[in-house]
Coordinates of C-alpha atoms and ligand atoms in Angstrom, one line a residue:
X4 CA 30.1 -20.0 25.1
X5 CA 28.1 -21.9 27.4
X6 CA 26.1 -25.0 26.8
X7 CA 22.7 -23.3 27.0
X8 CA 23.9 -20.4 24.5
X9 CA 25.1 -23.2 22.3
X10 CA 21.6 -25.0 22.2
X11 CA 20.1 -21.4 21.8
X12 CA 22.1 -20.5 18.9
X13 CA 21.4 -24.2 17.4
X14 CA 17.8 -23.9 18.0
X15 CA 18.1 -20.5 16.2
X16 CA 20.0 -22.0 13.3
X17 CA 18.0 -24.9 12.5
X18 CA 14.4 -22.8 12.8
X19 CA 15.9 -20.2 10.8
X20 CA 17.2 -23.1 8.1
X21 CA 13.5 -24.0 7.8
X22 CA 13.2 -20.7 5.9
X23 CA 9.5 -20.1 4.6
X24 CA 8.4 -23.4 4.2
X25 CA 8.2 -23.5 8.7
X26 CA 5.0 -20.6 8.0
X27 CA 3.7 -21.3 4.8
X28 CA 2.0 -24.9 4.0
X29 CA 0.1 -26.5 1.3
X30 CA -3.2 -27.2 3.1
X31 CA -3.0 -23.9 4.9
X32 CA -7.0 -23.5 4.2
X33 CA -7.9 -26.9 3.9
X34 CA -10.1 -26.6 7.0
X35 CA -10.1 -22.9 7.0
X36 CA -11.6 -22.5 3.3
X37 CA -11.7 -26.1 1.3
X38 CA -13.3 -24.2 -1.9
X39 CA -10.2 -21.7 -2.0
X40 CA -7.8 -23.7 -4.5
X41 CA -10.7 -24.3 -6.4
X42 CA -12.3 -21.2 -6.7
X43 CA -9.4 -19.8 -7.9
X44 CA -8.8 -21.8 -10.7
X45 CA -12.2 -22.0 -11.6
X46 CA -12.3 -18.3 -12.7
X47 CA -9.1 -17.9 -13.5
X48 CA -9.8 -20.8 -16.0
X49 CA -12.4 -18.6 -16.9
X50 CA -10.9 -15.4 -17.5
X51 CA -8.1 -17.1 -19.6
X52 CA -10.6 -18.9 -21.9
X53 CA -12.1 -15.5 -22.3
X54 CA -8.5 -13.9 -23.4
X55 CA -5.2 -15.7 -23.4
X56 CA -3.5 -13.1 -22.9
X57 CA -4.8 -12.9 -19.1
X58 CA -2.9 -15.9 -18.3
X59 CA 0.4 -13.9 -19.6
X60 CA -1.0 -10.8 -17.1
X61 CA -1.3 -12.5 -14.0
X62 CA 1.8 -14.6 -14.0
X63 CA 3.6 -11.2 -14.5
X64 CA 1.6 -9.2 -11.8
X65 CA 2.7 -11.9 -9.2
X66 CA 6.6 -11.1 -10.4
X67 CA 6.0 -7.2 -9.7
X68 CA 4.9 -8.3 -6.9
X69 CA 7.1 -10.8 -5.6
X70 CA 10.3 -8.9 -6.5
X71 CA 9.1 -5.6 -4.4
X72 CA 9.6 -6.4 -0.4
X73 CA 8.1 -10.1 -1.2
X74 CA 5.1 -11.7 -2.3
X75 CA 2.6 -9.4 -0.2
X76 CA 0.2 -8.0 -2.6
X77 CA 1.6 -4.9 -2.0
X78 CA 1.1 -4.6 -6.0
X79 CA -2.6 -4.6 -5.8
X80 CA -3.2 -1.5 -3.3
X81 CA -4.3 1.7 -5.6
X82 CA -3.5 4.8 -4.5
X83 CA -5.8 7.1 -2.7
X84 CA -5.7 10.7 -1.4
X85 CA -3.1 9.9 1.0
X86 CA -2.0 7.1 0.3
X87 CA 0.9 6.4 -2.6
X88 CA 1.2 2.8 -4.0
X89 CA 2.7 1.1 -6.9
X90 CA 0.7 0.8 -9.9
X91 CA 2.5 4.5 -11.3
X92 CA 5.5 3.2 -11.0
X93 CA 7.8 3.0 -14.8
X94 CA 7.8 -0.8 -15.1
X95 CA 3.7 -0.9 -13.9
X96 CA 2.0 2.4 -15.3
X97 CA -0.4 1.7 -18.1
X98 CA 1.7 -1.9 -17.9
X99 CA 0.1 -4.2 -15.5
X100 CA -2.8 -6.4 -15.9
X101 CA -5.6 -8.6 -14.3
X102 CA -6.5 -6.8 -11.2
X103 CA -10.2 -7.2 -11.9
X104 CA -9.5 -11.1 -12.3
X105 CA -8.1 -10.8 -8.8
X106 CA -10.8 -8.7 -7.5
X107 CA -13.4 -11.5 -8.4
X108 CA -11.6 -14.0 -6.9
X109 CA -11.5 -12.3 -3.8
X110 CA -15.2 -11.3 -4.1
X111 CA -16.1 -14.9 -4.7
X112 CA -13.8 -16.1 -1.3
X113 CA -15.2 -13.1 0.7
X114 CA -18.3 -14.8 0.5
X115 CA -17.5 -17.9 1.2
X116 CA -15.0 -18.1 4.0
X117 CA -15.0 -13.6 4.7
X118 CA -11.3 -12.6 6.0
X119 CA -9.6 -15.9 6.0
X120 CA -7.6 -16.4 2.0
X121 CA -4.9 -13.8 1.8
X122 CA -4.7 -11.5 -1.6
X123 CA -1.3 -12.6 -2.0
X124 CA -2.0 -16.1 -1.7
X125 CA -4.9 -15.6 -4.2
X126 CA -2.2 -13.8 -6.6
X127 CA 0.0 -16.5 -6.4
X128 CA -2.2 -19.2 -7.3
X129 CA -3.8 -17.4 -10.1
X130 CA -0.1 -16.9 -11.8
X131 CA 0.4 -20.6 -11.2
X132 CA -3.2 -21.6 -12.8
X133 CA -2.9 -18.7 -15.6
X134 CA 0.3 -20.6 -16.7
X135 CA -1.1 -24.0 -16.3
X136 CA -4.1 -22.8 -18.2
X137 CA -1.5 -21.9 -21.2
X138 CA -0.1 -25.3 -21.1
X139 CA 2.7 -24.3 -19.1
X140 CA 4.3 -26.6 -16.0
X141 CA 2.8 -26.5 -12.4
X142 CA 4.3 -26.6 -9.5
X143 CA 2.7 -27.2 -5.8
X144 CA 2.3 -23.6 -4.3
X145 CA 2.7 -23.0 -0.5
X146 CA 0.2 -21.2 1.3
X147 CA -0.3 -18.4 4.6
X148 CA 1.3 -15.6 3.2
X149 CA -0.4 -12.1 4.6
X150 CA -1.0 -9.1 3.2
X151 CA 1.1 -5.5 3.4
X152 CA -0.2 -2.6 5.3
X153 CA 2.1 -0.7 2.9
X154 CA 3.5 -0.7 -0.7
X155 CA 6.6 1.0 -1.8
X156 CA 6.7 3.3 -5.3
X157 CA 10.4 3.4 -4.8
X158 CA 11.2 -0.1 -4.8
X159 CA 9.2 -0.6 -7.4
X160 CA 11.0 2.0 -9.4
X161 CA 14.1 0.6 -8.5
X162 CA 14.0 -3.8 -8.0
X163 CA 11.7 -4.5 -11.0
X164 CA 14.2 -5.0 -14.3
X165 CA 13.4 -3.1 -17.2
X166 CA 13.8 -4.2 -20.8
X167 CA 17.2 -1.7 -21.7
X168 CA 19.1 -3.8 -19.0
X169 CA 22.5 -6.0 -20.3
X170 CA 22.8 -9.3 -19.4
X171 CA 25.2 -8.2 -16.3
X172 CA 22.9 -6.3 -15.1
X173 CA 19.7 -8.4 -15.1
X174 CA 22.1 -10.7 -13.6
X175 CA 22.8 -8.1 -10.2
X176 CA 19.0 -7.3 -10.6
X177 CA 18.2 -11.2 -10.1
X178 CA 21.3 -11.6 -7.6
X179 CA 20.1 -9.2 -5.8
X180 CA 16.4 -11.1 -5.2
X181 CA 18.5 -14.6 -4.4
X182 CA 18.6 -16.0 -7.9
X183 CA 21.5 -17.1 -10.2
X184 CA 22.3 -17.0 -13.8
X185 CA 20.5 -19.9 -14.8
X186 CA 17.2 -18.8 -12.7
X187 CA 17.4 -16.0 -14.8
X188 CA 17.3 -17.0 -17.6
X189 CA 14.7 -20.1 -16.7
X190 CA 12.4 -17.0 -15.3
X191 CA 12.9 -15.1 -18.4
X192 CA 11.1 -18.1 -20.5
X193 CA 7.7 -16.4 -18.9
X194 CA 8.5 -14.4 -22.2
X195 CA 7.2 -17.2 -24.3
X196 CA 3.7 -15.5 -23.5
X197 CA 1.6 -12.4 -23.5
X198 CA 2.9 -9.0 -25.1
X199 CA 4.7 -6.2 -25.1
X200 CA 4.1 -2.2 -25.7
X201 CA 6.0 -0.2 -28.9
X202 CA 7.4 1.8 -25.7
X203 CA 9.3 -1.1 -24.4
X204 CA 11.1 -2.5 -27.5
X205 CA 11.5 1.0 -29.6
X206 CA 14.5 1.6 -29.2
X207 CA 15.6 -2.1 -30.2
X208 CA 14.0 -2.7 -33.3
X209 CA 15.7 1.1 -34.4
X210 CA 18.8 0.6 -33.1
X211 CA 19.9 -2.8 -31.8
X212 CA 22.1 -4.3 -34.2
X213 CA 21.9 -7.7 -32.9
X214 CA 18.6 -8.4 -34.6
X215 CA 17.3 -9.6 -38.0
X216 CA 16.7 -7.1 -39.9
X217 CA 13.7 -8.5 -41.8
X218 CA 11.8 -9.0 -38.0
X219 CA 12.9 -5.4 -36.9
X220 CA 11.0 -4.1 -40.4
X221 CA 8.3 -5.6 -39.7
X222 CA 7.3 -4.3 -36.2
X223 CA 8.5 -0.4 -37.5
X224 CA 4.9 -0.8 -39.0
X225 CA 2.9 -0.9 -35.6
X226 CA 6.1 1.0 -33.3
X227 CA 7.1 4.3 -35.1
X228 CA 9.5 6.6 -34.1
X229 CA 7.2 8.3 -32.2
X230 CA 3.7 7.7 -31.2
X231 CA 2.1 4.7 -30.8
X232 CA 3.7 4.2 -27.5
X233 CA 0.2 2.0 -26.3
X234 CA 0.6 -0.7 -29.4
X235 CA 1.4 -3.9 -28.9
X236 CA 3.7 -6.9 -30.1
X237 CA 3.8 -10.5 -29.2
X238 CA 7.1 -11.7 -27.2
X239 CA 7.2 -14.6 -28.8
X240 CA 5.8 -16.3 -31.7
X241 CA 3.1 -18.4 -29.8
X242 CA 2.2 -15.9 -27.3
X243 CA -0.7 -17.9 -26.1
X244 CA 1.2 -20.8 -25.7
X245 CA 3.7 -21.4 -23.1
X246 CA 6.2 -23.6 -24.7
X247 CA 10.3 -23.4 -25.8
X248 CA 9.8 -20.8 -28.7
X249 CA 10.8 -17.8 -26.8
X250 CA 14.3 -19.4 -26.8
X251 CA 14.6 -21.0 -30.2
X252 CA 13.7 -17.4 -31.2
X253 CA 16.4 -15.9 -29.5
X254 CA 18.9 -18.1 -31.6
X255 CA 17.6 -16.5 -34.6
X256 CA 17.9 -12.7 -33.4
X257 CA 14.3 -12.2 -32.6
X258 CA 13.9 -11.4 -29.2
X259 CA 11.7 -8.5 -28.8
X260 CA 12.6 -7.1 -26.1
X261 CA 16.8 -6.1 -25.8
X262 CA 16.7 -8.0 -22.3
X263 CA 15.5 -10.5 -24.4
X264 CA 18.6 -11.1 -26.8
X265 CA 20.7 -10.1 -24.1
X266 CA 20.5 -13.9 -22.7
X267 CA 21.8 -15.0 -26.2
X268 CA 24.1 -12.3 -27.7
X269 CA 27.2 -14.4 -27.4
X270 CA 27.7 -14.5 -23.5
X271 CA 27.4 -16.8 -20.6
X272 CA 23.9 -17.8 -21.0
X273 CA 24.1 -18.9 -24.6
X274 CA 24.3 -22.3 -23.8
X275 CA 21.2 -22.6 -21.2
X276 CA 19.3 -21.2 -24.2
X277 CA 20.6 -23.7 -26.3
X278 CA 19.8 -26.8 -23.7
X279 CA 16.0 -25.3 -23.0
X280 CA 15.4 -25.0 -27.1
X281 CA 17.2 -28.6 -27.5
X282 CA 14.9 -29.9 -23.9
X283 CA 11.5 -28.4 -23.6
X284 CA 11.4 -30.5 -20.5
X285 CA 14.4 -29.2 -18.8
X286 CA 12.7 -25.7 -19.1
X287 CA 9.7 -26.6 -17.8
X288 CA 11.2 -27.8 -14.5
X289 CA 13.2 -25.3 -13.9
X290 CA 11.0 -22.6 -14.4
X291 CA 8.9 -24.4 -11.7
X292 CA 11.5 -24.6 -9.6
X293 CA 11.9 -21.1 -10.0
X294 CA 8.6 -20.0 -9.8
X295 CA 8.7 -21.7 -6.8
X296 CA 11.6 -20.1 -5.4
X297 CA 10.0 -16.6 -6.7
X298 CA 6.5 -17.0 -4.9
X299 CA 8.2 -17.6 -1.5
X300 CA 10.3 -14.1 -1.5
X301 CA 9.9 -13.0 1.7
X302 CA 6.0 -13.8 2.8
X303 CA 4.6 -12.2 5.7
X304 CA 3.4 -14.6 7.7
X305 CA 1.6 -15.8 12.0
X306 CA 0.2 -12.5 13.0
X307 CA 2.1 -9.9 10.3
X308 CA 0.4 -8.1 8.2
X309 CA -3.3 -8.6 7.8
X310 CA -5.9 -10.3 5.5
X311 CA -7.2 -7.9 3.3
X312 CA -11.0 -7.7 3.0
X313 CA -10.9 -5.9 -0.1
X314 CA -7.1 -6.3 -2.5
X315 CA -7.2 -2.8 -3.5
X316 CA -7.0 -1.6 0.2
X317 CA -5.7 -1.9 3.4
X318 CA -8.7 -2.8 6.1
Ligands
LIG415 C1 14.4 -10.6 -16.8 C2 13.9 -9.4 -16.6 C3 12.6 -8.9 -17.1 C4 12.4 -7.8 -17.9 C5 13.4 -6.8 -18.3 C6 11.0 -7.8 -18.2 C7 10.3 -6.8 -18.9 C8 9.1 -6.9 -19.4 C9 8.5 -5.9 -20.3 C10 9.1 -4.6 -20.6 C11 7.2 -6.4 -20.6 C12 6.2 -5.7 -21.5 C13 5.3 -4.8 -20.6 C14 4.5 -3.8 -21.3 O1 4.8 -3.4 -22.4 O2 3.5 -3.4 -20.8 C15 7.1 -7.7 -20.0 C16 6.0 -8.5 -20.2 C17 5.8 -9.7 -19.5 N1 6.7 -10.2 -18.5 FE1 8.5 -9.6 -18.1 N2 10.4 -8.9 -17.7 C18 11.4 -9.6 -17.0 C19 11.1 -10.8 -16.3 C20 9.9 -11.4 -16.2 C21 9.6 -12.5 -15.2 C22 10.6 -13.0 -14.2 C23 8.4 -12.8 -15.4 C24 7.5 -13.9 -14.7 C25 8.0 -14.9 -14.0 C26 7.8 -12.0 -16.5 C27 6.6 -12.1 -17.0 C28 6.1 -11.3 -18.1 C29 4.9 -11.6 -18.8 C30 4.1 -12.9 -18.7 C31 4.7 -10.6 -19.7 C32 3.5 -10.4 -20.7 C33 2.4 -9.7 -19.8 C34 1.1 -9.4 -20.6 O3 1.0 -9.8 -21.8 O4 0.2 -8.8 -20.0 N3 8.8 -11.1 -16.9 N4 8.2 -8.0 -19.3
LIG416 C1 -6.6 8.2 4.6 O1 -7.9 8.9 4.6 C2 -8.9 8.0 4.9 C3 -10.3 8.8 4.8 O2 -10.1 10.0 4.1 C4 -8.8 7.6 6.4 O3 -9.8 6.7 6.8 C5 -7.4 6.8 6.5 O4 -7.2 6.5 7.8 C6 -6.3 7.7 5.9 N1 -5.1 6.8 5.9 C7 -4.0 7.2 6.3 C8 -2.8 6.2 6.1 O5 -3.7 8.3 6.8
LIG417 C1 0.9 7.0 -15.6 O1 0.2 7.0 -16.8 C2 -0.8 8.1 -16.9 C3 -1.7 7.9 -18.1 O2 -0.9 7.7 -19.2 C4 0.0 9.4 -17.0 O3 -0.9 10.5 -17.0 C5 0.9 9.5 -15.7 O4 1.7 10.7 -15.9 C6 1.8 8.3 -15.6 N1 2.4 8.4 -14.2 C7 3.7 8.3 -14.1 C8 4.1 8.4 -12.7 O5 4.4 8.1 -15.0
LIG418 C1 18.5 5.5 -31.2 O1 19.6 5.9 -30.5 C2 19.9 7.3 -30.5 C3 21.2 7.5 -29.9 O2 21.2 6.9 -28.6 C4 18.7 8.0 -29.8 O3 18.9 9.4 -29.9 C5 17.4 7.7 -30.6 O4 16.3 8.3 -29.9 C6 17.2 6.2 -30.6 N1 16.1 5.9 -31.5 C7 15.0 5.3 -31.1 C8 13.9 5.1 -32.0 O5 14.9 4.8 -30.0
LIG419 C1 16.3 -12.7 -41.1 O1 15.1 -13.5 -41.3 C2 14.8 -13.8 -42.6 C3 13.5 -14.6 -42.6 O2 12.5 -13.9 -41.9 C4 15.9 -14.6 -43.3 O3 15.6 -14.7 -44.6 C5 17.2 -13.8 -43.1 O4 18.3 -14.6 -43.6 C6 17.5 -13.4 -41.7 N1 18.6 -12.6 -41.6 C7 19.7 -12.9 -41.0 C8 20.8 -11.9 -41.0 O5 19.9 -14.0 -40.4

C-alpha cells in the first residue's frame, strides 16, 4: 500500500468513526430557527397536560420510526393514491398516535422559520419532551437530521417487534438495529407508560401461564375472547408516570404484554430487571443512553433527503 493510500484509508477511518455525531449537532438551528427547541416543548407540554397518555404516543411514534431505515419521519407520510406508506402496517394500524401533535408543531415552525426544522427532528424532540413531561429522564438530542422521500410498509412489517416475540427473539430484533441485551431491556422500561389494545395482550392473559392468575381475571373483563379488539389496558400500573413500576411488576407476573414477562421469565435478563427495580436511577440513565443511541439510527443528513413542508407529505 502506498503512503497516500494509507493516509486515504485513515482519513476514511477516522471520518467514518465520527459516526452521526460529524452531521448532526445540538445547536443545529440556533441561528437558523432559535424558537425551534422551544416551540416544541411548548406544545408538546401542552398536549400532554391535555392527556398523558400523548406523552406515552409520541415517544413510541419516534421508535416506529427510528427502527424502520432510521429516524427519517418516514412514519409520518400517509398514503395517497399512489403512494403506499406505513401507518397500515400490523404493528401501526389503528396503533399509532400523536400525528396531529406533530402536525402543529410543524405548523407553528412553518411560520416561523418556513422549510428550515426537519419533521424528524421535530419527532425526536417531542418523544424526548413527552417523556420529560411524564417525569421521565432527558437526555441532550442531536440535531440536522432530514426527511425521507420514501417510506417502506415492508420494513415496517418486518423490523418493528411485536408483543408474541420470546426473549431470543426481541434480542435478534434489537441486535439487528445495533443494540444489546441490556439496551433492550433498558428500552423496553418505555412500558412503564401509555397503553395497550385487548388485540395485543389476548392471547396472554388466556393462555400465558407465567402470569398471576388474579391480574389475568381481571383484564378478561375488558379483553374477551373475541371482540373488543379496540379496548384498552394500562402497561403498567402508573401509566402516566414514567418511573421503575413496569419492572417491579414484572417480578410479580404482571406484565401485560408477553414481550413483557419475557425479560423476566427466568432467563438472562432477570437480573437487569432486578437492578432497575432495586435503582430507579440506573434505569433512568440508561434508558437515556439508549434513547440516545435510538434517535441517531441512521439520519439522513447535508443535502439528503429534504425538509418537509408539510410531515404528512413529501414536497
Ligand atoms: C421490545 C419490543 C417492543 C414490543 C414488542 C412493543 C410492543 C408494543 C405494543 C404491542 C404496544 C401496544 C400498542 C397498541 O395496542 O396499540 C406498545 C405500546 C407502547 N410502546 Fe412498545 N414495544 C416494544 C418496544 C418499545 C420501545 C423500544 C419503545 C420506546 C422507546 C416503546 C414505546 C411504547 C409506548 C410508549 C407505548 C404506549 C403507547 C400509547 O399509549 O400510545 N415500545 N408497544
Ligand atoms: C402522485 O400523484 C400526484 C397527483 O395526483 C402527483 O403530483 C405526484 O407526483 C404523484 N407521485 C408519484 C410518486 O407518482
Ligand atoms: C387497518 O385498519 C383498518 C380499520 O380498522 C382496516 O379496515 C384495514 O383493513 C387495516 N389495514 C391493514 C393493512 O390491516
Ligand atoms: C389460546 O391458544 C390456542 C392454541 O394455540 C388458540 O387456538 C387460541 O386462539 C388461544 N386463545 C386466545 C384467546 O388467544
Ligand atoms: C396474584 O396476585 C394476588 C394479589 O393480586 C395474590 O394474592 C396472589 O398470591 C398472586 N398469585 C400468585 C401465584 O403469586
Amino acid at each position: 500500500m502506498s503512503i497516500m493510500s494509507l493516509l486515504v484509508a485513515l482519513f476514511v477511518v477516522a471520518i467514518s468513526s465520527y459516526g452521526v455525531s460529524a452531521q448532526l449537532s445540538a445547536n443545529f438551528y440556533s441561528t437558523s430557527c432559535p424558537t425551534a427547541l422551544s416551540t416544541i416543548k411548548t406544545v408538546t407540554d401542552a398536549a400532554v397536560s391535555q392527556e398523558a397518555r400523548m406523552g406515552a404516543s409520541l415517544l413510541r411514534l419516534h421508535f416506529h420510526d427510528c427502527f424502520v431505515n432510521g429516524c427519517d419521519a418516514s412514519v409520518l407520510l400517509d398514503d395517497t393514491g399512489n403512494f403506499t406508506g406505513e401507518k397500515t402496517a400490523g404493528p401501526n394500524n389503528n396503533s399509532l398516535r400523536g400525528f396531529e401533535v406533530i402536525d402543529n408543531i410543524k405548523t407553528q415552525l412553518e411560520s416561523a422559520c418556513p422549510g428550515v426544522v426537519s419533521c424528524a427532528d421535530i419527532l425526536t424532540v417531542a418523544a424526548r419532551d413527552g417523556t420529560v413531561a411524564l417525569n421521565g429522564p432527558t437526555w441532550n438530542v442531536l440535531l440536522g437530521r432530514r426527511d425521507s422521500t420514501t417510506a417502506s410498509l415492508s420494513a415496517a412489517n418486518t423490523n418493528i417487534p411485536g408483543p408474541g416475540l420470546s426473549l431470543s427473539a426481541l434480542m435478534d430484533s434489537f441486535s439487528n438495529k445495533g443494540f444489546n441485551a441490556n439496551e433492550l431491556v433498558a428500552l423496553s422500561g418505555s412500558h412503564t407508560i401509555g397503553q395497550a389494545r385487548c388485540v395485543t395482550f389476548r392471547n396472554r392473559i388466556y393462555n400465558d401461564t407465567n402470569i398471576n392468575s388474579t391480574f389475568a381475571t381481571s383484564l378478561q373483563a375488558n379483553c374477551p375472547t373475541s371482540g373488543g379488539n379496540g379496548n384498552l389496558a394500562p402497561l403498567d400500573p402508573t401509566p402516566d408516570a414514567f418511573d421503575n413500576a413496569y419492572f417491579s411488576n414484572l417480578q410479580t407476573q404482571r406484565g401485560l404484554l408477553h414481550s413483557d414477562q419475557e425479560l423476566f421469565n427466568g432467563g438472562s435478563t432477570d437480573s437487569l430487571v432486578n437492578t432497575y427495580v432495586s435503582n430507579s436511577a440506573t434505569f433512568f440513565t440508561d434508558f437515556a443512553n439508549a434513547m440516545v443511541k435510538m434517535s441517531n439510527l441512521s439520519p439522513l443528513t447535508g443535502t439528503n433527503g429534504q425538509i418537509r413542508t408539510n410531515c404528512r407529505r413529501v414536497n
